[in-house]
Short mmCIF file of C-alpha atoms in Angstrom, two decimals:
data_model
loop_
_atom_site.label_atom_id
_atom_site.label_comp_id
_atom_site.label_asym_id
_atom_site.label_seq_id
_atom_site.Cartn_x
_atom_site.Cartn_y
_atom_site.Cartn_z
CA MET A 20 98.47 109.05 229.11
CA GLN A 21 98.02 111.89 228.26
CA THR A 22 98.17 115.37 229.42
CA PRO A 23 95.48 117.87 228.72
CA MET A 24 97.89 120.14 227.05
CA CYS A 25 98.57 117.97 225.26
CA HIS A 26 94.73 116.91 225.02
CA ALA A 27 94.35 119.76 224.52
CA SER A 28 96.81 120.98 221.27
CA SER A 29 95.53 117.85 219.14
CA LEU A 30 92.23 119.29 219.06
CA LEU A 31 93.26 123.17 218.25
CA LEU A 32 95.44 120.96 215.84
CA GLY A 33 92.49 118.90 214.61
CA VAL A 34 90.50 122.14 214.47
CA ALA A 35 92.56 123.39 212.16
CA LEU A 36 93.21 120.90 209.74
CA ALA A 37 89.33 120.72 210.12
CA MET A 38 88.83 124.61 208.54
CA ALA A 39 92.24 124.04 206.07
CA CYS A 40 89.42 121.46 204.19
CA VAL A 41 87.03 123.81 204.70
CA ARG A 42 88.84 126.49 202.88
CA GLU A 43 89.95 124.01 200.17
CA VAL A 44 86.80 122.68 199.23
CA ARG A 45 85.54 126.53 199.58
CA SER A 46 88.21 127.18 197.15
CA ARG A 47 87.76 124.25 195.09
CA ARG A 48 84.38 125.08 194.66
CA SER A 49 84.30 129.01 193.93
CA LEU A 50 87.32 127.46 190.97
CA ARG A 51 84.38 125.14 189.40
CA ASN A 52 82.34 127.69 190.12
CA ALA A 53 84.35 129.80 188.12
CA THR A 54 84.70 127.49 186.03
CA ALA A 55 81.35 126.80 185.05
CA HIS A 56 80.23 130.03 184.64
CA ALA A 57 83.22 131.06 181.65
CA ALA A 58 81.89 127.81 180.24
CA CYS A 59 78.85 128.59 180.21
CA GLY A 60 78.52 132.24 179.89
CA ALA A 61 76.46 134.36 178.17
CA ALA A 62 79.86 134.91 175.79
CA ALA A 63 79.66 130.98 175.64
CA TYR A 64 76.20 130.82 174.58
CA ALA A 65 77.12 133.63 172.04
CA GLU A 66 78.92 131.36 170.86
CA PHE A 67 77.18 129.04 170.57
CA ARG A 68 74.48 130.16 168.65
CA ARG A 69 77.42 131.62 165.93
CA SER A 70 78.14 127.76 165.72
CA LEU A 71 74.59 126.40 164.79
CA ALA A 72 74.78 129.68 162.37
CA ASP A 73 70.74 130.22 163.58
CA ALA A 74 69.02 133.97 163.05
CA GLU A 75 67.28 133.91 166.00
CA GLY A 76 67.61 136.49 168.36
CA PRO A 77 69.35 136.67 172.18
CA ASN A 78 67.09 135.02 174.50
CA SER A 79 67.08 135.33 178.35
CA HIS A 80 65.06 132.29 179.30
CA ARG A 81 67.06 129.99 176.05
CA GLN A 82 70.17 131.74 177.44
CA ALA A 83 69.42 130.39 181.11
CA LEU A 84 68.37 126.64 179.41
CA PHE A 85 71.43 126.55 178.08
CA GLU A 86 73.76 127.55 181.14
CA GLN A 87 71.90 125.11 183.08
CA ARG A 88 73.02 122.46 180.87
CA CYS A 89 76.01 123.45 180.58
CA LYS A 90 77.41 122.85 183.95
CA ALA A 91 75.24 120.27 183.71
CA VAL A 92 77.03 118.92 180.85
CA LEU A 93 80.61 120.14 183.25
CA LEU A 94 79.58 118.42 185.89
CA GLN A 95 78.81 114.24 184.08
CA ASN A 96 82.00 114.78 182.42
CA SER A 97 84.17 115.77 185.50
CA ARG A 98 82.33 112.07 187.58
CA VAL A 99 85.67 110.04 188.47
CA GLY A 100 84.40 106.68 186.58
CA ALA A 101 82.17 107.64 184.54
CA LEU A 102 81.16 105.39 181.42
CA TRP A 103 80.11 108.19 179.11
CA LYS A 104 80.69 111.55 178.52
CA ALA A 105 78.52 114.89 177.62
CA SER A 106 78.14 117.43 175.13
CA LEU A 107 76.77 120.24 174.24
CA ASN A 108 74.84 119.31 171.92
CA ARG A 109 71.56 122.23 168.84
CA PHE A 110 69.83 120.80 172.18
CA ALA A 111 71.42 122.72 174.46
CA ASP A 112 69.41 125.87 174.98
CA ARG A 113 65.50 123.76 173.61
CA THR A 114 62.97 123.87 175.97
CA ASP A 115 61.52 120.90 176.46
CA ALA A 116 58.23 121.51 175.04
CA GLU A 117 60.62 121.14 171.63
CA LEU A 118 62.66 118.48 173.24
CA ARG A 119 59.18 116.44 174.02
CA ALA A 120 58.67 116.54 169.87
CA LEU A 121 61.77 114.55 169.43
CA LEU A 122 60.14 111.99 170.62
CA GLY A 123 57.18 110.87 169.62
CA HIS A 124 56.61 107.48 170.74
CA ARG A 125 53.67 105.53 172.16
CA ARG A 126 52.68 101.97 173.59
CA ALA A 127 49.34 100.15 172.23
CA MET A 128 48.29 98.90 175.24
CA SER A 129 46.21 97.05 173.22
CA SER A 130 46.13 93.78 172.66
CA ARG A 131 44.80 94.63 169.20
CA HIS A 132 47.63 95.41 167.79
CA ARG A 133 50.52 93.39 169.70
CA ARG A 134 49.87 89.71 168.07
CA SER A 135 51.21 87.03 170.18
CA ALA A 136 55.11 87.02 169.93
CA PRO A 137 57.24 83.36 167.89
CA SER A 138 60.12 82.44 170.02
CA VAL A 139 63.28 82.46 168.11
CA SER A 140 65.57 79.52 166.60
CA LEU A 141 69.22 79.87 166.72
CA HIS A 142 68.97 78.04 163.19
CA LEU A 143 67.35 81.12 161.31
CA GLN A 144 68.70 82.15 158.07
CA PRO A 145 68.41 85.97 158.16
CA GLY A 146 65.03 87.40 157.09
CA ALA A 147 63.10 83.85 157.98
CA ALA A 148 60.49 83.92 159.85
CA ALA A 149 61.44 83.28 163.45
CA ARG A 150 59.77 80.87 165.23
CA SER A 151 61.46 80.40 168.75
CA THR A 152 61.21 79.77 172.51
CA ALA A 153 62.45 80.90 175.17
CA SER A 154 63.89 78.61 177.22
CA SER A 155 67.01 79.10 179.51
CA SER A 156 69.69 77.18 177.22
CA VAL A 157 69.68 79.93 174.25
CA GLY A 158 70.92 82.46 176.10
CA SER A 159 74.09 80.22 176.66
CA MET A 160 74.17 79.69 173.16
CA LEU A 161 74.61 83.33 172.16
CA SER A 162 77.09 85.06 170.38
CA GLU A 163 79.47 87.13 173.31
CA LYS A 164 78.52 90.40 170.24
CA VAL A 165 76.26 91.02 167.57
CA ASP A 166 76.93 94.05 165.90
CA TRP A 167 74.97 94.83 162.60
CA ARG A 168 76.82 97.33 161.03
CA SER A 169 79.24 95.32 159.70
CA SER A 170 77.45 93.48 157.65
CA LEU A 171 74.55 96.00 156.63
CA ARG A 172 74.90 99.12 154.90
CA SER A 173 71.83 100.55 155.49
CA SER A 174 72.90 100.34 159.03
CA GLY A 175 74.19 104.25 157.84
CA PHE A 176 70.90 105.38 157.08
CA ILE A 177 71.05 107.83 159.88
CA ARG A 178 67.81 109.76 160.04
CA ASP A 179 67.58 113.70 161.33
CA GLN A 180 63.33 113.56 162.46
CA GLY A 181 63.90 117.16 163.50
CA SER A 182 61.30 118.57 164.78
CA CYS A 183 58.63 115.93 164.15
CA GLY A 184 57.43 113.74 167.02
CA SER A 185 57.78 110.30 164.65
CA CYS A 186 60.61 108.39 166.05
CA TRP A 187 58.34 105.34 166.01
CA ALA A 188 58.27 105.78 161.64
CA VAL A 189 61.97 106.39 161.38
CA ALA A 190 62.51 103.65 163.55
CA THR A 191 60.13 101.00 162.06
CA ALA A 192 61.48 102.06 158.29
CA GLY A 193 65.14 101.14 159.50
CA ALA A 194 63.87 97.31 160.40
CA VAL A 195 62.38 97.36 156.93
CA GLU A 196 65.27 98.02 155.08
CA MET A 197 67.78 95.71 157.19
CA HIS A 198 65.83 93.26 157.13
CA ALA A 199 65.38 93.77 154.16
CA GLU A 200 68.85 94.06 152.34
CA LEU A 201 69.10 91.32 154.97
CA ARG A 202 67.08 89.01 153.58
CA ARG A 203 68.88 90.23 149.52
CA ALA A 204 72.19 89.51 151.59
CA ARG A 205 73.50 88.33 148.39
CA SER A 206 72.98 91.03 146.56
CA GLU A 207 75.77 93.74 145.46
CA SER A 208 73.32 96.41 144.27
CA SER A 209 72.87 99.52 147.27
CA PRO A 210 70.08 99.00 149.11
CA MET A 211 66.89 102.12 148.90
CA GLN A 212 66.10 103.86 151.65
CA LEU A 213 62.60 103.30 152.57
CA SER A 214 59.88 107.11 153.09
CA SER A 215 59.25 107.23 157.10
CA SER A 216 57.33 110.20 156.06
CA HIS A 217 55.10 107.98 154.14
CA LEU A 218 54.01 106.55 157.11
CA VAL A 219 54.06 110.23 158.85
CA ARG A 220 51.18 111.19 157.02
CA CYS A 221 49.38 107.41 156.03
CA VAL A 222 49.58 105.25 159.57
CA GLU A 223 45.94 105.66 160.65
CA ASN A 224 45.69 105.82 164.48
CA PRO A 225 41.83 105.80 164.92
CA GLN A 226 42.28 104.98 168.94
CA HIS A 227 45.33 107.39 170.05
CA CYS A 228 47.61 104.90 170.62
CA GLY A 229 50.26 106.60 170.71
CA GLY A 230 48.93 110.06 170.16
CA SER A 231 46.95 111.41 166.91
CA GLY A 232 49.76 109.97 164.73
CA GLY A 233 52.17 111.18 162.42
CA CYS A 234 54.57 113.91 164.11
CA ASP A 235 52.19 113.22 167.57
CA GLY A 236 53.75 109.75 168.13
CA ALA A 237 52.74 106.71 167.54
CA THR A 238 53.62 102.87 167.48
CA ALA A 239 55.62 100.56 165.81
CA GLU A 240 53.04 97.65 165.64
CA LEU A 241 50.00 100.64 163.88
CA ALA A 242 53.30 101.01 161.17
CA PHE A 243 54.31 97.26 161.14
CA GLU A 244 50.68 96.75 160.26
CA PHE A 245 50.02 99.34 157.29
CA ILE A 246 53.18 97.91 155.60
CA MET A 247 51.34 94.83 155.84
CA LYS A 248 48.39 96.01 153.99
CA HIS A 249 49.69 98.42 151.89
CA GLY A 250 53.80 98.76 151.09
CA ILE A 251 56.41 101.45 152.48
CA ALA A 252 57.35 103.97 150.11
CA VAL A 253 61.37 103.55 148.46
CA GLU A 254 62.20 107.48 149.55
CA PRO A 255 62.38 109.18 146.01
CA ARG A 256 65.69 109.91 144.78
CA THR A 257 65.02 113.97 144.38
CA GLY A 258 65.51 113.97 147.80
CA ASN A 259 62.29 115.47 148.75
CA LEU A 260 61.29 112.89 151.39
CA MET A 261 57.83 114.34 151.54
CA SER A 262 56.90 113.95 148.08
CA VAL A 263 55.16 110.33 148.36
CA PRO A 264 52.44 110.97 145.63
CA SER A 265 49.93 108.94 147.70
CA CYS A 266 49.49 106.53 150.77
CA ARG A 267 48.41 103.20 148.30
CA HIS A 268 51.38 103.38 147.08
CA GLU A 269 51.78 101.28 144.12
CA GLY A 270 55.08 102.35 143.17
CA ARG A 271 58.51 100.74 143.75
CA ARG A 272 58.36 100.29 147.54
CA ALA A 273 59.10 97.26 150.94
CA THR A 274 56.81 95.13 152.33
CA VAL A 275 56.31 92.46 155.58
CA SER A 276 54.46 89.45 155.83
CA ASN A 277 54.41 90.24 159.36
CA PHE A 278 56.11 91.28 162.53
CA VAL A 279 57.29 89.58 166.09
CA VAL A 280 56.80 91.00 169.48
CA LEU A 281 58.55 90.30 171.79
CA PRO A 282 57.34 88.90 175.08
CA VAL A 283 57.77 92.12 177.64
CA ASN A 284 60.45 93.13 180.47
CA ARG A 285 63.07 89.65 179.59
CA GLU A 286 66.04 90.94 178.09
CA GLU A 287 67.05 87.19 176.38
CA PRO A 288 64.26 87.43 174.03
CA LEU A 289 65.63 90.57 172.86
CA LEU A 290 69.31 89.75 172.42
CA ALA A 291 68.15 85.83 170.39
CA ALA A 292 66.37 88.20 168.25
CA ILE A 293 68.75 90.07 167.27
CA ALA A 294 71.14 87.99 167.03
CA THR A 295 69.44 85.62 164.72
CA ALA A 296 66.62 87.75 162.90
CA GLY A 297 67.83 90.91 162.52
CA PRO A 298 67.62 94.00 164.35
CA VAL A 299 64.41 95.17 166.90
CA VAL A 300 62.54 98.45 167.78
CA VAL A 301 63.18 99.15 170.89
CA THR A 302 61.56 101.68 172.97
CA VAL A 303 63.18 103.98 175.97
CA ASP A 304 63.16 106.27 177.72
CA ALA A 305 65.68 108.67 176.49
CA GLU A 306 64.57 111.97 178.50
CA LYS A 307 68.40 112.63 179.30
CA TRP A 308 70.54 111.57 176.27
CA TYR A 309 70.14 114.83 174.15
CA SER A 310 73.51 115.18 175.67
CA TYR A 311 74.79 112.09 175.16
CA LYS A 312 78.66 112.31 173.28
CA SER A 313 79.96 108.64 173.50
CA GLY A 314 80.36 105.95 176.15
CA ILE A 315 78.19 103.34 177.94
CA PHE A 316 74.61 105.72 179.05
CA ASP A 317 73.55 104.42 182.32
CA SER A 318 71.74 107.40 183.88
CA CYS A 319 68.25 106.30 183.66
CA ARG A 320 67.29 105.16 187.01
CA PRO A 321 64.42 101.83 187.25
CA ASP A 322 60.96 103.87 187.39
CA ALA A 323 61.44 105.27 183.61
CA ILE A 324 58.67 106.61 180.75
CA VAL A 325 58.68 104.74 178.16
CA ASN A 326 58.45 107.87 175.09
CA HIS A 327 60.87 107.14 172.34
CA ALA A 328 61.24 104.47 169.20
CA VAL A 329 64.82 103.62 168.27
CA LEU A 330 66.47 100.60 166.31
CA ALA A 331 68.43 98.06 168.54
CA VAL A 332 71.24 97.06 165.41
CA GLY A 333 73.28 94.84 168.67
CA TYR A 334 74.91 94.62 171.39
CA ASP A 335 78.40 92.90 173.29
CA GLN A 336 78.66 91.94 177.41
CA ARG A 337 78.57 95.13 178.34
CA SER A 338 75.80 97.42 175.91
CA LEU A 339 72.99 97.60 173.86
CA ILE A 340 74.60 99.30 170.37
CA ILE A 341 70.80 101.54 169.58
CA ARG A 342 70.78 104.09 166.46
CA ASN A 343 68.89 106.87 167.13
CA SER A 344 66.99 109.10 165.19
CA TRP A 345 68.61 112.30 166.28
CA GLY A 346 70.93 112.63 162.99
CA ARG A 347 75.14 111.73 162.90
CA GLU A 348 76.51 114.57 164.90
CA TRP A 349 74.17 113.01 167.68
CA GLY A 350 75.81 110.24 169.71
CA GLU A 351 79.02 108.15 168.19
CA GLY A 352 77.62 109.05 164.52
CA GLY A 353 73.41 109.03 165.62
CA TYR A 354 74.21 105.58 167.54
CA ILE A 355 74.63 105.57 171.36
CA ARG A 356 75.40 102.54 173.95
CA LEU A 357 72.90 101.64 176.64
CA LEU A 358 74.44 99.53 179.43
CA ARG A 359 72.75 95.54 179.48
CA VAL A 360 71.34 95.77 183.19
CA GLY A 361 69.80 92.03 182.92
CA ASP A 362 65.24 91.75 182.67
CA GLY A 363 66.12 92.18 187.08
CA TRP A 364 66.93 95.46 187.14
CA CYS A 365 62.83 96.75 186.45
CA GLY A 366 61.29 99.78 188.09
CA THR A 367 57.69 101.97 187.34
CA ASP A 368 56.54 103.15 184.71
CA ARG A 369 53.42 105.54 186.28
CA HIS A 370 52.41 107.64 183.83
CA PRO A 371 51.71 105.22 180.88
CA GLU A 372 49.64 107.37 180.19
CA GLU A 373 52.10 109.79 178.04
CA GLY A 374 53.14 106.21 176.72
CA SER A 375 50.33 104.25 175.42
CA GLY A 376 46.87 106.76 174.82
CA CYS A 377 45.01 103.83 173.84
CA LEU A 378 41.66 103.57 176.08
CA GLY A 379 41.20 102.04 178.65
CA GLY A 380 44.92 101.10 179.09
CA PRO A 381 46.62 100.75 183.36
CA LYS A 382 47.54 103.36 184.95
CA GLU A 383 50.88 101.92 186.00
CA VAL A 384 53.28 99.48 184.29
CA THR A 385 56.49 97.56 184.74
CA VAL A 386 59.63 98.19 183.05
CA CYS A 387 62.06 96.95 183.18
CA GLY A 388 66.70 97.25 181.50
CA MET A 389 68.26 100.36 181.43
CA CYS A 390 65.63 103.07 180.79
CA GLY A 391 63.02 100.84 180.08
CA VAL A 392 64.32 98.92 177.41
CA LEU A 393 62.75 95.91 177.62
CA MET A 394 59.36 97.02 177.53
CA ASP A 395 58.39 97.41 174.32
CA SER A 396 60.04 95.25 171.29
CA SER A 397 59.46 94.24 167.99
CA TYR A 398 60.73 93.39 164.42
CA PRO A 399 59.41 92.51 160.71
CA ILE A 400 59.05 89.29 159.50
CA GLY A 401 59.36 88.15 155.83
CA ALA A 402 60.84 91.85 154.35
CA ARG A 403 61.82 92.37 150.77
CA PHE A 404 60.90 95.43 147.97
CA ILE A 405 58.56 95.14 145.36
CA ASP A 406 59.92 96.69 142.19
CA PRO A 407 56.72 97.55 139.85
CA ALA A 408 59.44 97.25 136.69
CA ASP A 409 60.64 94.16 137.21
CA ASP A 410 56.79 92.51 138.42
CA ALA A 411 55.98 93.73 134.06
CA SER A 412 59.99 91.98 133.12
CA LYS A 413 58.35 88.77 134.85
CA SER A 414 55.03 88.85 132.97
CA ILE A 415 55.45 89.28 130.09
CA ALA A 416 58.79 86.65 129.75
CA GLU A 417 55.83 83.99 131.54
CA SER A 418 53.62 85.24 128.81
CA LYS A 419 56.55 85.16 125.88
CA HIS A 420 58.11 81.43 126.81
CA GLY A 421 54.89 79.95 128.66
CA GLY A 422 56.61 79.68 132.14
CA PRO A 423 58.23 81.00 134.96
CA SER A 424 61.13 83.59 134.10
CA LEU A 425 64.67 84.07 135.70
CA VAL A 426 64.67 87.47 135.72
CA PRO A 427 65.37 89.01 138.95
CA ALA A 428 63.56 90.37 141.54
CA PHE A 429 64.34 93.71 142.94
CA ASP A 430 67.02 94.35 145.16
CA ALA A 431 67.30 97.10 147.46
#
């Protein structure tokens, strides 16, 4: 039996150890705070502004934002077992309004802009029209890894949407580029970049599905419908991204025969479409993406506000591979890997009015997948390039020979 004195000694020892632990914790916290202050203080902010070659003068509000986000970067990168790394980039001192301008997708809640999705056949040739089922056997037949970056040169067309909320247009143009390249897979000529600015300028949005259109946001479905009717111009070689002469462009362009909207909040149809049809426009809650540098992003909660359109170009057993529209310097060369959590990981979008725009939408919607990535997905069918010069050559050849010409069509 322990004597009273021994018991008292044990208590004193315990108290001393506890106090020592408290001092150690405080010491480490002070060290972290000092490190954060040194890494994120005024001198660090001044260096950050110089690195951007920004002419804007000192701004106490922006500096406070920088310090806040700098500390968040340090915290993320100090977490044991973290799946992704953060970094300070050009968004580190942007205001919330400026960051929201980088988004711009709004879901089209009206069924007028949603075509029923055929299921995806595992025997499709690249670019063929999709006819699919959602049978449970599909998942077991899919490849464990698909990455279209390894075979599509147009996957390297990394755009920076700047302060325009044109993610919907950039993602749609990218999907058509890649599907057109798939359709002409045997061509040796280089793929051509399409003009997302053509869509920004010309896609009408009378029901305000996703805002008022243009840089204020719209949907991939509206963009696909426009391309079906009018085509999308090839980016002019002048480098002037806004130099498309007319909304009803008759020059070199791409078109699609239709588009598919995949089942809502289902992972298997999305993976099947990526594997067998090609890249798919998906939508996400990107509010926490700004500081992403590398790794597998897993920091969204189940509840999400879907607000950004991007392009899913592949997947592996752990992640979806997604191309963003914030430039090549962001993330993994313009790409992000998003943790796959399946379609049983769901939450609620309690502000669908920030992501719909079409009148009469529900006040709440269910969103599934990391960052709500399974909520709204679509891809084009029958994407192809059209060159009027080739059409003219074909007409001349047919008139001379009295029949169809073997003059090749324009290849991307």
